[in-house]
Amino acid sequence: MEPFVYRDGRLFAEGVDLATVAEAVGTPFYCYSHGHLSAQAEGFDGAFGELPHLTCFSVKACSNLAILALMARRGLGFDIVSGGELARCLAAGADPTKIVYSGVGKSAAEMRQALEAGIRCFNVESPGELDLLDRVAGKLGVRAPVALRVNPDVDPQTHPYISTGLKENKFGISHREAVAEYRRAAAMANIDVVGVDCHIGSQLTTVQPFLDALDRLLALVERLGEAGVAVRHLDLGGGLGIRYDNEAPPTPAEYAGALVERIAPTGLTLILEPGRVLVGNGGCFVTRVLYTKGNEGKRFVIVDGGMNDLVRPALYGAYQEILPVAAHRSRPNRIVDVVGPICETGDFLARSRELPVVRPGELLAVMSAGAYGFSMASTYNTRPRVAEVMVRGDRYHVIRERETVASLMAGEQIPEGV
Ligand code: LLP
């Protein structure tokens, strides 16, 4: 479903005018479409059909409890990278046996928390982590289910900051050392080897790198079998891209079709860790124009949302479409920079963008902001994090209240005589 569409020149989220939400909750805010998120979750998971599989939503993409609950109720599991994300999943009603735990820097306390919760699998990223997990599990008197995250050394052809499967990246264990490390794991007293894992990068717009990684992992599973180490699942990570501008990523059906064909004959359970594709296009970020000005021929639209609220354009030079919430046909287009109030030159939402003329007080919607939007927000410049709203049909719910300056300062202390 199309989550955000114009009706009579006004931008709606499902059946709700975004301007109405702005009046009620103030700006800036994130808005998600319940219908779109549900359809993406069901469509992605359903695309794998009868193949034994588990779709684990990657919590880091968008970690609001309401969104996690929506995913959990549709049968999805979760891919987490911290004890905090684990706590969120449990609070949202997740089934712990559908949670996989990735990340290069798990602490002993986080391992304990996850073992006590009874998660499905640890995606272990280094020999040192494996040793620690064995010890922590031993102390608790349990066995830790483990997959090793193998670095398949394939080029996902995406932005270098979000490419993770090349040998120069910090992630995973080299596929050359994998068999030896698996042998070591299999011999450990408190480790159960259950799977193999990789994640090669994010915002991939072709299927081929996934197939290359899958082939490498399947070859590894074979070598493991020869070495007497049996695994039950193969986790291919996340990474399927979305359309921000004019990309044409494979649909979940095309992606699933290609994977199922190769994996079905092996009898392995397939685990996937999609983030962006489930939520990216189901959210937008709404901000209000404060001022417009021109400096030496350059035009700026200064808005109340900044890089602390939505960092992707500033951090990756990412393109996200910007739409006026009220479209005026008579307005001419201008080339502008859309910038925020933060004291950094890098604080922009768009550069040299052609937009219809906008005036102070008007609203702009930054599209495709559902993934890595709010979840990457900070409070830099003592800016409280914004509200999050979920629209369902012609109703909306505030799923996270706007923070207050008081809540930001809570916990700070001024020592006597400072
Ligand atoms: N699994 C693992 C182990 C990951 O590290 C990630 C994302 C995912 C799954 C989900 O990937 P997705 O399906 O969302 O592509 N902040 C960046 C993206 C960073 C991705 C980090 N890892 C951005 O805004 O583009």
Coordinates of N, CA and C in Angstrom, one line a residue, residues 81-264:
V81 N 21.3 -6.1 18.7 CA 22.7 -5.9 18.9 C 23.1 -5.4 20.2
S82 N 22.2 -5.4 21.2 CA 22.5 -4.9 22.5 C 21.5 -5.4 23.5
G83 N 21.9 -5.4 24.8 CA 21.0 -5.7 25.9 C 19.8 -4.8 25.9
G84 N 20.0 -3.6 25.5 CA 18.9 -2.6 25.5 C 17.9 -3.0 24.4
E85 N 18.4 -3.5 23.3 CA 17.4 -3.9 22.2 C 16.7 -5.2 22.7
L86 N 17.4 -6.1 23.4 CA 16.7 -7.3 24.0 C 15.6 -6.9 24.9
A87 N 15.9 -5.9 25.8 CA 14.9 -5.5 26.7 C 13.7 -4.9 26.0
R88 N 13.9 -4.2 25.0 CA 12.8 -3.6 24.2 C 12.0 -4.7 23.6
C89 N 12.6 -5.7 23.0 CA 11.9 -6.8 22.3 C 11.0 -7.5 23.4
L90 N 11.6 -7.8 24.5 CA 10.8 -8.5 25.6 C 9.6 -7.7 26.0
A91 N 9.9 -6.4 26.2 CA 8.8 -5.5 26.6 C 7.7 -5.4 25.6
A92 N 8.1 -5.6 24.3 CA 7.1 -5.6 23.2 C 6.4 -6.9 23.0
G93 N 6.7 -7.9 23.8 CA 6.0 -9.2 23.7 C 6.6 -10.2 22.8
A94 N 7.9 -10.0 22.5 CA 8.6 -10.9 21.5 C 8.8 -12.3 22.1
D95 N 8.8 -13.3 21.3 CA 9.1 -14.7 21.7 C 10.7 -14.8 21.7
P96 N 11.3 -15.0 22.9 CA 12.7 -15.0 22.9 C 13.4 -16.1 22.0
T97 N 12.6 -17.2 21.7 CA 13.2 -18.2 20.9 C 13.3 -17.8 19.4
K98 N 12.8 -16.5 19.2 CA 12.9 -16.0 17.8 C 13.8 -14.8 17.7
I99 N 14.7 -14.7 18.7 CA 15.7 -13.6 18.8 C 17.1 -14.1 18.5
V100 N 17.7 -13.4 17.5 CA 19.1 -13.7 17.2 C 19.9 -12.4 17.6
Y101 N 21.1 -12.6 18.1 CA 21.9 -11.6 18.7 C 23.2 -11.4 18.0
S102 N 23.3 -10.3 17.2 CA 24.5 -10.0 16.4 C 25.3 -8.9 17.1
G103 N 26.5 -8.5 16.5 CA 27.3 -7.4 17.0 C 28.6 -7.8 17.5
V104 N 29.6 -6.9 17.2 CA 31.0 -7.3 17.5 C 31.4 -7.1 19.0
G105 N 30.6 -6.4 19.7 CA 31.1 -6.0 21.1 C 30.1 -6.4 22.2
K106 N 29.7 -7.7 22.2 CA 28.8 -8.1 23.3 C 29.5 -8.1 24.6
S107 N 29.0 -7.6 25.7 CA 29.6 -7.7 27.0 C 29.2 -8.9 27.7
A108 N 29.9 -9.3 28.8 CA 29.5 -10.5 29.6 C 28.1 -10.3 30.2
A109 N 27.8 -9.1 30.6 CA 26.5 -8.8 31.2 C 25.4 -9.0 30.2
E110 N 25.7 -8.6 29.0 CA 24.7 -8.7 27.9 C 24.5 -10.2 27.5
M111 N 25.6 -10.9 27.5 CA 25.5 -12.4 27.2 C 24.6 -13.1 28.3
R112 N 24.9 -12.7 29.5 CA 24.1 -13.3 30.6 C 22.6 -13.0 30.5
Q113 N 22.3 -11.8 30.2 CA 20.9 -11.3 30.0 C 20.3 -12.1 28.9
A114 N 21.0 -12.3 27.8 CA 20.4 -13.1 26.6 C 20.3 -14.6 26.9
L115 N 21.2 -15.1 27.7 CA 21.1 -16.5 28.0 C 19.9 -16.8 28.9
E116 N 19.8 -15.8 29.9 CA 18.7 -16.0 30.8 C 17.3 -15.9 30.1
A117 N 17.3 -15.0 29.1 CA 16.0 -14.8 28.3 C 15.8 -16.1 27.5
G118 N 16.8 -16.8 27.1 CA 16.6 -18.0 26.3 C 16.5 -17.7 24.8
I119 N 17.4 -16.8 24.3 CA 17.3 -16.5 22.9 C 17.7 -17.6 22.0
R120 N 17.4 -17.5 20.7 CA 17.6 -18.6 19.7 C 19.0 -18.8 19.4
C121 N 19.8 -17.7 19.2 CA 21.2 -17.8 18.7 C 22.0 -16.6 18.9
F122 N 23.2 -16.8 19.3 CA 24.3 -15.7 19.3 C 25.0 -15.8 18.0
N123 N 25.1 -14.7 17.3 CA 25.9 -14.6 16.1 C 27.3 -14.1 16.6
V124 N 28.2 -15.0 16.7 CA 29.5 -14.7 17.3 C 30.5 -14.2 16.3
E125 N 31.1 -13.1 16.6 CA 31.9 -12.4 15.6 C 33.5 -12.5 15.8
S126 N 33.9 -13.1 16.9 CA 35.4 -13.2 17.1 C 35.7 -14.4 18.0
P127 N 36.9 -14.9 17.9 CA 37.4 -16.0 18.8 C 37.2 -15.6 20.3
G128 N 37.6 -14.4 20.6 CA 37.5 -13.9 22.0 C 36.1 -13.9 22.5
E129 N 35.2 -13.5 21.6 CA 33.8 -13.5 22.1 C 33.3 -15.0 22.3
L130 N 33.7 -15.9 21.5 CA 33.3 -17.3 21.7 C 33.8 -17.8 23.0
D131 N 35.1 -17.5 23.4 CA 35.7 -17.9 24.6 C 34.9 -17.4 25.8
L132 N 34.5 -16.1 25.7 CA 33.8 -15.5 26.8 C 32.4 -16.1 27.0
L133 N 31.7 -16.3 25.8 CA 30.4 -16.8 25.9 C 30.4 -18.2 26.5
D134 N 31.4 -19.0 26.2 CA 31.5 -20.4 26.7 C 31.6 -20.3 28.3
R135 N 32.4 -19.3 28.7 CA 32.6 -19.1 30.2 C 31.3 -18.6 30.9
V136 N 30.7 -17.6 30.2 CA 29.5 -17.1 30.8 C 28.4 -18.1 30.9
A137 N 28.2 -18.9 29.8 CA 27.2 -19.9 29.8 C 27.5 -21.0 30.9
G138 N 28.8 -21.3 31.0 CA 29.2 -22.3 32.0 C 28.8 -21.9 33.4
K139 N 29.1 -20.6 33.7 CA 28.7 -20.1 35.0 C 27.2 -20.2 35.3
L140 N 26.4 -20.0 34.3 CA 25.0 -20.1 34.4 C 24.5 -21.5 34.4
G141 N 25.3 -22.4 34.0 CA 24.9 -23.8 33.8 C 24.0 -24.1 32.7
V142 N 24.2 -23.3 31.6 CA 23.4 -23.5 30.4 C 24.4 -23.6 29.2
R143 N 23.8 -24.0 28.0 CA 24.6 -24.1 26.8 C 24.1 -22.9 25.9
A144 N 25.1 -22.3 25.3 CA 24.8 -21.1 24.4 C 24.7 -21.6 23.0
P145 N 23.5 -21.3 22.3 CA 23.4 -21.6 20.9 C 24.1 -20.6 20.1
V146 N 24.9 -21.1 19.1 CA 25.9 -20.2 18.4 C 25.9 -20.5 16.9
A147 N 26.0 -19.3 16.2 CA 26.4 -19.4 14.8 C 27.6 -18.5 14.7
L148 N 28.6 -18.8 13.9 CA 29.7 -17.8 13.7 C 29.3 -16.9 12.6
R149 N 29.5 -15.6 12.8 CA 29.3 -14.7 11.7 C 30.6 -14.7 10.8
V150 N 30.4 -15.2 9.6 CA 31.5 -15.4 8.7 C 31.5 -14.2 7.7
N151 N 32.7 -13.7 7.5 CA 32.8 -12.6 6.5 C 33.1 -13.2 5.2
P152 N 32.1 -13.2 4.3 CA 32.2 -13.9 3.0 C 33.1 -13.2 2.0
D153 N 33.5 -11.9 2.3 CA 34.3 -11.2 1.4 C 33.7 -11.0 0.0
V154 N 32.4 -10.5 0.0 CA 31.8 -10.2 -1.2 C 31.4 -8.7 -1.2
D155 N 31.5 -8.0 -2.3 CA 31.3 -6.6 -2.4 C 29.8 -6.3 -2.7
P156 N 29.1 -5.7 -1.7 CA 27.7 -5.5 -1.9 C 27.4 -4.3 -2.7
Q157 N 28.4 -3.5 -3.2 CA 28.3 -2.4 -4.0 C 27.3 -1.4 -3.4
T158 N 27.5 -1.0 -2.2 CA 26.7 0.0 -1.6 C 27.7 1.0 -0.9
H159 N 27.1 2.0 -0.2 CA 27.9 3.0 0.5 C 29.0 2.3 1.4
P160 N 30.3 2.8 1.4 CA 31.3 2.1 2.2 C 31.0 2.1 3.7
Y161 N 30.3 3.1 4.2 CA 29.9 3.0 5.6 C 29.0 1.9 6.0
I162 N 28.2 1.5 5.0 CA 27.2 0.4 5.4 C 27.5 -0.9 4.6
S163 N 28.7 -1.0 4.2 CA 29.1 -2.3 3.6 C 29.9 -3.0 4.6
T164 N 29.6 -4.2 4.9 CA 30.1 -4.9 6.1 C 30.8 -6.3 5.7
G165 N 30.6 -6.8 4.5 CA 31.1 -8.1 4.2 C 32.4 -8.2 3.5
L166 N 33.1 -7.1 3.4 CA 34.4 -7.2 2.8 C 35.5 -7.5 3.8
K167 N 36.6 -8.1 3.4 CA 37.6 -8.5 4.4 C 38.2 -7.3 5.2
E168 N 38.2 -6.1 4.6 CA 38.7 -5.0 5.4 C 37.8 -4.5 6.5
N169 N 36.5 -5.0 6.5 CA 35.6 -4.5 7.5 C 35.8 -5.2 8.9
K170 N 35.3 -4.6 9.9 CA 35.6 -5.1 11.3 C 34.7 -6.3 11.6
F171 N 33.7 -6.7 10.8 CA 32.7 -7.6 11.2 C 33.1 -9.1 10.8
G172 N 32.7 -10.0 11.7 CA 32.8 -11.4 11.4 C 34.2 -12.0 11.5
I173 N 34.2 -13.3 11.1 CA 35.4 -14.1 11.2 C 35.7 -14.4 9.7
S174 N 36.9 -14.4 9.3 CA 37.3 -14.6 7.9 C 36.8 -16.0 7.5
H175 N 36.3 -16.1 6.3 CA 35.8 -17.5 5.9 C 36.9 -18.5 5.8
R176 N 38.2 -18.0 5.7 CA 39.3 -19.0 5.7 C 39.5 -19.6 7.0
E177 N 39.3 -18.8 8.1 CA 39.5 -19.4 9.4 C 38.3 -20.0 10.0
A178 N 37.1 -20.0 9.3 CA 35.9 -20.4 9.9 C 35.8 -21.9 10.3
V179 N 36.4 -22.8 9.5 CA 36.2 -24.2 9.8 C 37.0 -24.5 11.1
A180 N 38.2 -23.9 11.2 CA 39.0 -24.1 12.5 C 38.2 -23.6 13.7
E181 N 37.6 -22.4 13.5 CA 36.9 -21.8 14.7 C 35.7 -22.6 15.0
Y182 N 35.0 -23.1 14.0 CA 33.8 -24.0 14.2 C 34.2 -25.3 15.0
R183 N 35.4 -25.9 14.6 CA 35.8 -27.1 15.3 C 36.1 -26.8 16.8
R184 N 36.7 -25.6 17.0 CA 36.9 -25.2 18.4 C 35.6 -25.0 19.2
A185 N 34.6 -24.4 18.5 CA 33.3 -24.1 19.1 C 32.7 -25.4 19.5
A186 N 32.7 -26.4 18.5 CA 32.0 -27.6 18.7 C 32.6 -28.4 19.9
A187 N 33.8 -28.2 20.2 CA 34.5 -28.9 21.3 C 34.3 -28.2 22.6
M188 N 33.7 -27.0 22.6 CA 33.5 -26.3 23.9 C 32.4 -26.9 24.7
A189 N 32.6 -26.9 26.1 CA 31.7 -27.5 27.0 C 30.3 -26.9 27.0
N190 N 30.3 -25.6 26.8 CA 29.0 -24.9 27.0 C 28.4 -24.2 25.8
I191 N 28.9 -24.7 24.6 CA 28.5 -24.1 23.3 C 27.8 -25.1 22.5
D192 N 26.6 -24.8 21.9 CA 26.0 -25.6 20.9 C 26.1 -24.9 19.6
V193 N 26.7 -25.6 18.7 CA 26.8 -25.0 17.3 C 25.5 -25.2 16.6
V194 N 24.8 -24.2 16.2 CA 23.5 -24.4 15.6 C 23.4 -23.8 14.1
G195 N 24.3 -22.9 13.8 CA 24.1 -22.3 12.5 C 25.3 -21.6 11.9
V196 N 25.1 -21.1 10.7 CA 26.2 -20.2 10.1 C 25.5 -18.8 9.8
D197 N 26.3 -17.8 9.8 CA 25.7 -16.4 9.7 C 26.5 -15.5 8.9
C198 N 25.9 -14.6 8.2 CA 26.7 -13.5 7.6 C 25.7 -12.3 7.5
H199 N 26.3 -11.1 7.2 CA 25.5 -9.9 6.9 C 26.5 -9.1 6.1
I200 N 26.2 -8.8 4.8 CA 27.2 -8.2 3.9 C 27.0 -6.7 3.7
G201 N 25.9 -6.1 4.2 CA 25.8 -4.7 4.0 C 24.3 -4.3 3.9
S202 N 24.1 -3.1 3.7 CA 22.7 -2.5 3.8 C 22.4 -1.7 2.5
Q203 N 21.1 -1.6 2.2 CA 20.7 -0.9 1.0 C 21.3 -1.5 -0.3
L204 N 21.2 -2.8 -0.4 CA 21.6 -3.5 -1.6 C 20.5 -3.4 -2.6
T205 N 20.8 -3.2 -3.9 CA 19.8 -3.0 -4.9 C 19.8 -4.1 -5.9
T206 N 20.7 -5.1 -5.8 CA 20.6 -6.2 -6.7 C 20.7 -7.5 -5.8
V207 N 20.3 -8.6 -6.4 CA 20.2 -9.9 -5.7 C 21.6 -10.6 -5.7
Q208 N 22.4 -10.3 -6.7 CA 23.6 -11.0 -6.9 C 24.6 -11.1 -5.7
P209 N 24.8 -10.0 -5.0 CA 25.7 -10.1 -3.8 C 25.2 -11.1 -2.8
F210 N 23.9 -11.1 -2.6 CA 23.3 -12.0 -1.7 C 23.5 -13.5 -2.1
L211 N 23.4 -13.7 -3.4 CA 23.6 -15.1 -3.9 C 25.1 -15.5 -3.8
D212 N 26.0 -14.5 -4.0 CA 27.4 -14.8 -3.8 C 27.7 -15.2 -2.4
A213 N 27.1 -14.4 -1.5 CA 27.3 -14.7 0.0 C 26.7 -16.1 0.3
L214 N 25.5 -16.3 -0.2 CA 24.8 -17.6 0.1 C 25.7 -18.8 -0.4
D215 N 26.2 -18.7 -1.6 CA 27.1 -19.7 -2.1 C 28.3 -20.0 -1.2
R216 N 28.9 -18.9 -0.8 CA 30.1 -19.1 0.1 C 29.7 -19.8 1.4
L217 N 28.5 -19.4 1.9 CA 28.0 -20.0 3.2 C 27.7 -21.5 3.0
L218 N 27.0 -21.8 1.8 CA 26.7 -23.2 1.6 C 27.9 -24.0 1.4
A219 N 29.0 -23.5 0.8 CA 30.2 -24.2 0.6 C 30.8 -24.5 2.0
L220 N 30.7 -23.5 2.9 CA 31.2 -23.6 4.3 C 30.4 -24.7 5.0
V221 N 29.1 -24.7 4.8 CA 28.3 -25.8 5.5 C 28.7 -27.1 5.1
E222 N 29.1 -27.3 3.8 CA 29.6 -28.6 3.3 C 30.9 -29.0 3.9
R223 N 31.8 -28.0 4.0 CA 33.1 -28.3 4.6 C 32.9 -28.6 6.1
L224 N 32.0 -27.9 6.7 CA 31.7 -28.2 8.2 C 31.2 -29.6 8.3
G225 N 30.3 -30.0 7.4 CA 29.8 -31.4 7.4 C 30.9 -32.4 7.4
E226 N 31.9 -32.1 6.4 CA 33.0 -33.1 6.3 C 33.9 -33.1 7.5
A227 N 33.9 -32.0 8.3 CA 34.7 -31.9 9.5 C 33.9 -32.4 10.7
G228 N 32.7 -32.9 10.4 CA 31.8 -33.5 11.5 C 31.1 -32.4 12.3
V229 N 31.0 -31.2 11.8 CA 30.2 -30.2 12.5 C 28.9 -29.9 11.8
A230 N 27.8 -30.3 12.4 CA 26.5 -30.1 11.7 C 25.8 -28.8 12.1
V231 N 25.2 -28.1 11.2 CA 24.4 -26.9 11.5 C 23.0 -27.1 11.0
R232 N 22.1 -26.4 11.7 CA 20.6 -26.5 11.3 C 20.1 -25.3 10.5
H233 N 20.8 -24.1 10.8 CA 20.2 -22.9 10.1 C 21.3 -22.1 9.4
L234 N 20.9 -21.3 8.4 CA 21.8 -20.4 7.7 C 21.1 -19.0 7.8
D235 N 21.9 -18.1 8.4 CA 21.3 -16.7 8.6 C 22.1 -15.8 7.5
L236 N 21.3 -15.3 6.6 CA 21.9 -14.5 5.6 C 21.9 -13.0 5.9
G237 N 21.5 -12.6 7.1 CA 21.5 -11.2 7.5 C 20.4 -10.4 6.8
G238 N 20.6 -9.1 6.9 CA 19.6 -8.2 6.3 C 20.2 -7.5 5.0
G239 N 19.7 -6.4 4.7 CA 20.4 -5.6 3.6 C 19.6 -5.3 2.4
L240 N 18.4 -5.9 2.2 CA 17.6 -5.6 1.0 C 17.2 -4.1 1.0
G241 N 17.5 -3.5 -0.1 CA 17.3 -2.0 -0.2 C 15.9 -1.6 -0.5
I242 N 15.7 -0.3 -0.5 CA 14.4 0.3 -0.8 C 14.6 1.4 -1.8
R243 N 13.5 1.9 -2.3 CA 13.6 3.1 -3.2 C 13.6 4.4 -2.4
Y244 N 14.6 5.1 -2.5 CA 14.7 6.5 -2.0 C 14.5 7.5 -3.1
D245 N 15.1 7.2 -4.2 CA 15.1 8.2 -5.3 C 14.6 7.4 -6.6
N246 N 15.6 6.9 -7.4 CA 15.2 6.1 -8.5 C 15.8 4.8 -8.5
E247 N 16.2 4.3 -7.4 CA 16.7 2.9 -7.3 C 15.6 1.9 -7.6
A248 N 16.0 0.8 -8.1 CA 15.0 -0.3 -8.4 C 15.4 -1.6 -7.8
P249 N 15.3 -1.7 -6.4 CA 15.8 -2.9 -5.8 C 14.8 -4.0 -6.1
P250 N 15.3 -5.3 -5.9 CA 14.4 -6.4 -6.2 C 13.3 -6.4 -5.1
T251 N 12.1 -6.9 -5.5 CA 11.0 -7.0 -4.6 C 11.3 -8.1 -3.6
P252 N 10.7 -8.1 -2.4 CA 10.9 -9.3 -1.5 C 10.6 -10.6 -2.3
A253 N 9.6 -10.6 -3.2 CA 9.3 -11.9 -3.9 C 10.4 -12.3 -4.7
E254 N 11.1 -11.4 -5.4 CA 12.2 -11.7 -6.3 C 13.4 -12.2 -5.5
Y255 N 13.6 -11.5 -4.4 CA 14.7 -11.8 -3.5 C 14.5 -13.2 -2.9
A256 N 13.3 -13.4 -2.4 CA 13.0 -14.7 -1.7 C 13.1 -15.8 -2.8
G257 N 12.5 -15.6 -4.0 CA 12.5 -16.6 -5.0 C 13.9 -17.1 -5.3
A258 N 14.9 -16.1 -5.4 CA 16.3 -16.5 -5.8 C 16.9 -17.3 -4.6
L259 N 16.6 -16.9 -3.4 CA 17.2 -17.6 -2.2 C 16.6 -19.0 -2.1
V260 N 15.3 -19.1 -2.1 CA 14.6 -20.3 -1.9 C 15.1 -21.4 -2.8
E261 N 15.3 -21.0 -4.1 CA 15.7 -22.0 -5.1 C 17.0 -22.7 -4.6
R262 N 17.9 -21.9 -4.1 CA 19.2 -22.5 -3.7 C 19.2 -23.2 -2.3
I263 N 18.3 -22.7 -1.5 CA 18.5 -23.2 -0.1 C 17.5 -24.4 0.2
A264 N 16.4 -24.5 -0.6 CA 15.4 -25.5 -0.3 C 16.1 -26.9 -0.3

